[in-house]
Amino acid sequence: MKHADEYRDGRLARAVAARIAREADPAASYRFMEFCGGHTHAISRYGIVDLLPANVRLIHGPGCPVCVLPIGRIDAAIRLAERPSLTLCTYGDLMRVPASRGMSLLRAKAAGADIRVVYSSLDALAIAAAEPDRDVVFLAIGFETTAPPTALAVRLAAARKLANFSVFCNHVLTPPAMRHMLESAPPGEAGRDAIQGFIGPAHVSTVIGAEPYAFCAEEFGRPVVIAGFEPLDVMQAIVMLIRQINEGRHEVENQYGRAVRPGGNERARAEIAEVFEPREAFEWRGLGSVPFSGLRLAERYAAFDAERRFAMVDRPARDNPACECGAILRGAKLPADCKLFGTACTPETPIGSCMVSAEGACAAHWTYGRFRDRVRRAS
Ligand code: SF4
């Protein structure tokens, strides 16, 4: 497949691995966080950890929107869906995420709530147009990548005067989460001391570009290399990060030039700016309350904001105490550190969001059998 096979070539991967081994100073140690769950999956799927010298370590980050959505927000969505004459539309990934009291959106649907899986925000809009007697709420999640299509749906609903359409907005922002990790990690966890550089997100960066990561380099002295999702992309980004560290540089570099422009996607950013405004704080599973890290509908689109329309209230809820998702999302633990991993918790019987989501670290480690990474880390 063009633009995929070239970046999965085993011979080239071994050559890049040899370059990493040559350029990594044996007297130094290198710890890079891959922020994005897409990178975590590529790393697990292609066995990239096995190609790295022992002193080059990758730390999983919180870049999985389903994983970081706190249970309280899913509980709120379920309460909303239980209203008669209301239809909740959402992406399939969220359906099996465990909520409080043994519930999930899937179980709420089985119990009679009208919850429908859609493939895009515009599918939800079409349902609202076709069923004017029902309140149709789109449960929107995702990083900067999925915010523009949600914004477009809201703008179209306003233009078409679709008064029965609204959005329960859970979009989150990447740079504030990176700042939070560098500023606020508990002692001993993957914060400023542990993270020497970031493998920057691919899809998010196609929207926001490279400039929003500049604070990592300028304020914290941490390099960022934006990377594509193929194995050679990730490995090349690791070479670029090692070079920056060795040369005492800390810059934002773009390995994914075939898709990411320095300024990102202007039209997509304009959609976001038109429809959303930042929340003062948003709760992330694992990270806690992160300042200015979430989006809500701007005042001029308040009529399409489900939280305002239905007077929704945030009721914080506790994670399963045995689940280590929080620590995994902070980069403090690996999936195999959780005693439920692969025993009580599997993709068929998920106990935490990290095992449900296609971008979750636990799902990645389980799917690709990366159980021995714990041994590597301990060595
Ligand atoms: S294995 Fe399951 S219970 Fe353990 S951290 Fe991962 S999702 Fe949570």
XYZ file of C-alpha atoms and ligand atoms in Angstrom:
387
model
C 0.000 0.000 0.000
C 1.541 3.285 -1.134
C 2.626 5.569 1.723
C 2.360 2.706 4.214
C 4.595 -0.128 2.984
C 7.602 2.163 2.559
C 7.327 3.073 6.230
C 7.055 -0.572 7.355
C 10.101 -1.942 5.554
C 11.923 -4.326 7.902
C 15.298 -3.870 6.237
C 15.101 -0.109 6.630
C 13.875 -0.515 10.215
C 16.951 -2.566 11.085
C 19.144 0.121 9.497
C 17.464 2.865 11.543
C 17.755 0.688 14.670
C 21.505 0.374 13.996
C 21.702 4.148 13.664
C 19.895 4.591 16.990
C 22.335 2.180 18.633
C 25.295 4.081 17.113
C 24.077 7.521 18.094
C 22.790 6.750 21.592
C 25.583 7.512 24.048
C 26.069 4.341 26.145
C 26.860 6.530 29.151
C 23.543 8.371 28.876
C 19.931 7.348 29.233
C 17.143 8.618 27.025
C 13.487 8.724 28.068
C 10.939 9.915 25.535
C 7.185 10.072 25.969
C 5.003 9.174 23.013
C 2.004 11.314 23.875
C -0.367 9.689 21.445
C -2.122 6.323 21.722
C -1.654 5.806 17.988
C 2.102 5.795 18.552
C 1.721 3.446 21.521
C -0.032 0.978 19.230
C 2.609 1.305 16.508
C 5.356 0.748 19.103
C 3.643 -2.393 20.435
C 2.513 -3.727 17.075
C 5.900 -3.486 15.381
C 8.022 -4.383 18.404
C 9.928 -1.103 18.318
C 10.971 -1.437 21.958
C 12.838 -4.626 21.036
C 14.869 -2.689 18.455
C 16.079 -0.063 20.925
C 19.153 -0.157 23.130
C 18.395 -0.623 26.830
C 19.227 2.996 27.580
C 16.524 4.339 25.213
C 13.154 4.071 26.888
C 9.707 5.015 25.680
C 7.048 6.179 28.138
C 3.381 5.893 27.194
C 1.409 9.134 27.416
C -2.227 10.126 27.914
C -3.077 10.633 24.236
C -6.118 8.385 24.082
C -9.336 10.417 24.323
C -11.519 7.498 25.350
C -9.020 6.514 28.048
C -8.744 9.949 29.636
C -12.467 10.644 29.791
C -13.327 10.348 33.486
C -16.062 7.998 34.639
C -18.192 10.922 35.847
C -18.623 12.157 32.265
C -19.743 8.709 31.086
C -22.163 8.491 34.017
C -23.546 11.879 32.939
C -23.976 10.654 29.358
C -25.839 7.580 30.600
C -28.161 9.721 32.763
C -28.842 11.849 29.711
C -29.567 8.847 27.503
C -32.061 7.515 30.024
C -34.346 10.468 29.366
C -37.399 9.534 27.328
C -37.530 11.096 23.880
C -33.752 11.619 23.844
C -31.316 9.916 21.465
C -27.626 9.849 22.337
C -25.241 9.397 19.410
C -21.618 8.488 19.918
C -18.591 6.738 18.476
C -18.379 2.968 19.002
C -15.183 3.153 21.081
C -17.049 4.614 24.023
C -19.806 2.025 24.230
C -17.965 -0.496 26.386
C -16.070 1.865 28.678
C -16.958 0.916 32.247
C -18.968 3.532 34.136
C -20.176 3.567 37.739
C -22.338 0.819 39.235
C -21.280 -1.742 36.634
C -22.868 0.303 33.865
C -21.647 1.292 30.422
C -23.317 2.945 27.464
C -23.756 -0.522 25.977
C -25.551 -1.764 29.095
C -27.697 1.362 29.184
C -28.642 0.698 25.580
C -29.482 -2.920 26.426
C -31.674 -1.598 29.233
C -33.650 0.469 26.767
C -31.871 3.807 26.374
C -31.801 5.078 22.800
C -28.041 5.136 22.206
C -26.827 4.902 18.633
C -23.311 4.410 17.287
C -22.395 6.868 14.555
C -19.327 7.228 12.375
C -19.332 11.006 12.260
C -20.892 14.059 13.829
C -22.818 14.581 10.598
C -24.530 11.186 11.075
C -25.920 12.521 14.353
C -27.031 15.687 12.589
C -28.844 13.602 9.970
C -30.676 11.694 12.720
C -31.762 14.997 14.277
C -33.066 16.198 10.917
C -34.923 12.937 10.264
C -36.457 12.682 13.746
C -37.565 16.179 14.774
C -39.641 14.871 17.698
C -36.545 13.544 19.480
C -33.778 15.450 21.212
C -30.590 14.227 19.555
C -27.362 14.682 21.511
C -23.958 14.001 19.987
C -21.512 12.774 22.640
C -18.361 14.400 21.272
C -14.926 13.238 22.364
C -11.433 13.505 20.964
C -8.446 15.789 20.717
C -7.972 18.649 18.270
C -8.355 16.106 15.456
C -12.061 15.449 15.951
C -13.063 18.881 17.212
C -13.397 20.420 13.700
C -16.079 17.937 12.513
C -18.012 18.513 15.732
C -17.742 22.259 15.139
C -18.990 21.821 11.594
C -22.040 19.877 12.825
C -22.877 22.652 15.285
C -22.538 25.339 12.618
C -24.747 23.375 10.233
C -27.338 22.780 12.960
C -27.426 26.519 13.621
C -27.709 27.333 9.919
C -30.524 24.803 9.450
C -32.217 25.804 12.710
C -32.163 22.226 13.958
C -33.387 23.028 17.446
C -33.448 19.360 18.529
C -29.676 18.880 18.041
C -27.067 19.473 20.713
C -23.552 18.382 21.672
C -22.228 16.985 24.954
C -18.726 18.276 24.452
C -15.738 16.387 25.831
C -13.061 17.559 23.426
C -9.641 17.972 25.014
C -6.451 19.746 24.022
C -2.973 18.301 23.716
C -0.521 21.141 24.562
C -2.113 21.955 27.965
C -1.849 18.277 28.918
C 1.832 18.235 27.927
C 2.408 21.374 29.994
C 0.592 19.808 32.919
C 2.786 16.716 32.745
C 5.949 18.812 32.708
C 4.779 21.101 35.504
C 2.717 18.968 37.807
C 3.738 15.325 37.790
C 3.981 13.861 41.293
C 7.560 13.188 42.453
C 8.940 10.025 40.903
C 6.384 9.989 38.069
C 6.788 10.798 34.404
C 7.076 14.548 34.623
C 9.763 17.086 34.000
C 12.453 14.906 35.594
C 11.577 11.767 33.659
C 10.546 13.054 30.230
C 13.541 14.192 28.187
C 11.550 14.746 25.018
C 8.239 14.077 23.325
C 7.304 12.136 20.236
C 4.630 14.623 19.165
C 1.189 13.557 17.932
C 0.582 12.950 14.245
C -3.094 13.630 13.568
C -3.414 16.377 16.181
C -0.460 18.153 14.589
C -2.072 18.109 11.153
C -4.635 20.457 12.710
C -2.618 22.599 15.141
C 0.796 22.514 13.437
C 4.112 22.665 15.273
C 4.063 26.041 17.000
C 1.810 25.092 19.975
C 4.551 22.747 21.254
C 7.187 25.492 21.344
C 6.757 26.008 25.094
C 8.138 22.490 25.716
C 11.425 23.530 24.131
C 11.539 27.160 25.208
C 10.240 26.947 28.796
C 11.161 23.397 29.741
C 14.133 22.640 27.501
C 12.415 19.523 26.165
C 12.612 18.680 22.436
C 9.512 17.615 20.529
C 9.572 15.666 17.269
C 6.202 15.351 15.545
C 6.022 11.855 14.047
C 3.784 9.833 11.770
C 2.187 6.581 12.904
C 4.214 4.092 10.890
C 7.099 2.232 12.565
C 9.799 3.974 10.531
C 8.242 7.329 11.413
C 8.511 6.567 15.108
C 12.061 5.246 14.809
C 13.197 8.225 12.787
C 11.671 10.530 15.427
C 13.685 8.681 18.081
C 16.886 9.309 16.083
C 15.977 13.005 15.829
C 15.313 13.250 19.568
C 18.575 11.493 20.434
C 20.472 13.893 18.166
C 18.876 16.903 19.838
C 19.770 15.601 23.290
C 23.334 14.760 22.236
C 23.813 18.185 20.694
C 22.256 20.020 23.644
C 19.428 21.308 21.469
C 15.751 21.516 22.345
C 13.585 22.366 19.384
C 10.301 21.393 17.820
C 11.031 19.325 14.723
C 8.645 17.762 12.269
C 9.381 14.237 11.066
C 5.871 13.968 9.584
C 6.358 16.580 6.889
C 4.296 14.603 4.399
C 1.157 15.457 6.400
C 1.916 18.190 8.947
C 2.446 21.774 7.879
C 4.109 24.176 10.335
C 0.895 26.175 10.702
C -1.391 23.153 10.718
C -4.737 23.283 8.972
C -6.043 26.838 8.994
C -9.614 25.957 8.066
C -9.855 23.309 10.752
C -8.451 25.699 13.351
C -10.920 28.364 12.235
C -13.816 25.918 12.746
C -12.622 25.229 16.284
C -12.195 28.928 17.047
C -15.633 29.765 15.689
C -17.611 27.210 17.696
C -15.641 26.437 20.859
C -14.024 28.235 23.752
C -11.606 26.805 26.322
C -12.886 25.620 29.678
C -10.969 26.961 32.651
C -10.228 23.386 33.643
C -11.181 19.889 32.573
C -10.852 16.649 34.491
C -8.684 13.950 32.882
C -8.574 10.387 34.100
C -5.116 9.961 35.572
C -4.030 13.594 35.263
C -6.758 15.216 37.374
C -7.925 18.741 36.673
C -5.863 20.296 33.867
C -6.169 24.050 33.281
C -7.515 25.165 29.903
C -7.351 21.642 28.529
C -10.965 21.174 27.440
C -13.374 22.813 25.027
C -17.007 23.793 25.419
C -19.410 25.463 23.040
C -18.976 29.231 22.803
C -21.750 31.453 24.121
C -23.092 32.171 20.632
C -23.781 28.431 20.179
C -25.095 27.914 23.737
C -28.426 26.672 22.361
C -26.590 23.627 21.015
C -24.752 22.874 24.245
C -26.309 19.787 25.866
C -24.756 20.614 29.245
C -26.667 23.900 29.328
C -29.806 22.685 27.616
C -30.296 19.758 29.988
C -28.734 21.401 33.065
C -26.227 18.563 33.307
C -24.163 18.430 36.472
C -20.692 16.966 36.965
C -20.695 14.266 39.610
C -17.144 12.988 40.058
C -16.913 9.193 40.305
C -14.128 6.907 41.473
C -12.253 4.532 39.191
C -12.108 0.873 40.112
C -9.392 0.964 42.829
C -7.623 -2.071 41.352
C -7.348 -0.484 37.896
C -4.031 1.250 37.156
C -5.269 3.251 34.158
C -4.541 6.537 35.934
C -0.891 5.670 36.559
C -0.524 4.242 33.042
C -1.943 7.428 31.508
C 0.595 9.456 33.532
C 3.408 7.277 32.210
C 4.144 6.040 35.732
C 3.297 2.372 35.135
C 3.068 -0.135 32.326
C -0.020 -2.276 31.671
C 1.684 -5.418 32.971
C 2.194 -3.619 36.297
C -1.564 -3.953 36.839
C -2.418 -7.203 38.566
C -5.675 -7.423 36.605
C -3.914 -7.238 33.233
C -4.676 -10.311 31.205
C -6.417 -12.014 34.131
C -9.642 -10.289 35.142
C -9.126 -7.555 32.533
C -8.930 -8.396 28.838
C -10.466 -6.762 25.766
C -13.444 -9.135 26.191
C -13.858 -8.252 29.877
C -12.419 -4.730 30.211
C -12.251 -3.221 33.674
C -10.634 0.070 32.674
C -10.797 2.344 29.661
C -7.184 1.593 28.651
C -8.242 -1.964 27.774
C -11.344 -0.858 25.831
C -10.101 1.786 23.487
C -8.393 0.988 20.209
C -5.765 3.543 21.305
C -5.405 2.336 24.904
C -2.026 1.161 26.202
C -3.457 -1.954 27.892
C -5.239 -2.977 24.693
C -2.009 -2.422 22.736
C 0.118 -4.483 25.118
C -2.476 -7.261 25.246
C -3.169 -7.368 21.522
C 0.484 -7.518 20.531
C 1.766 -9.557 23.477
C 4.098 -6.901 24.871
C 4.115 -8.426 28.363
C 7.866 -8.510 28.691
C 8.250 -4.728 28.487
C 8.043 -4.647 32.283
C 11.151 -6.801 32.488
C 12.963 -4.445 30.106
C 11.974 -1.451 32.173
C 13.164 -3.017 35.391
C 16.558 -3.846 33.942
S -5.271 -3.945 32.685
Fe -7.414 -3.295 32.893
S -7.677 -2.892 35.064
Fe -5.474 -2.915 34.646
S -4.932 -0.803 34.198
Fe -5.386 -1.754 32.248
S -7.544 -1.296 31.921
Fe -7.171 -0.919 34.103
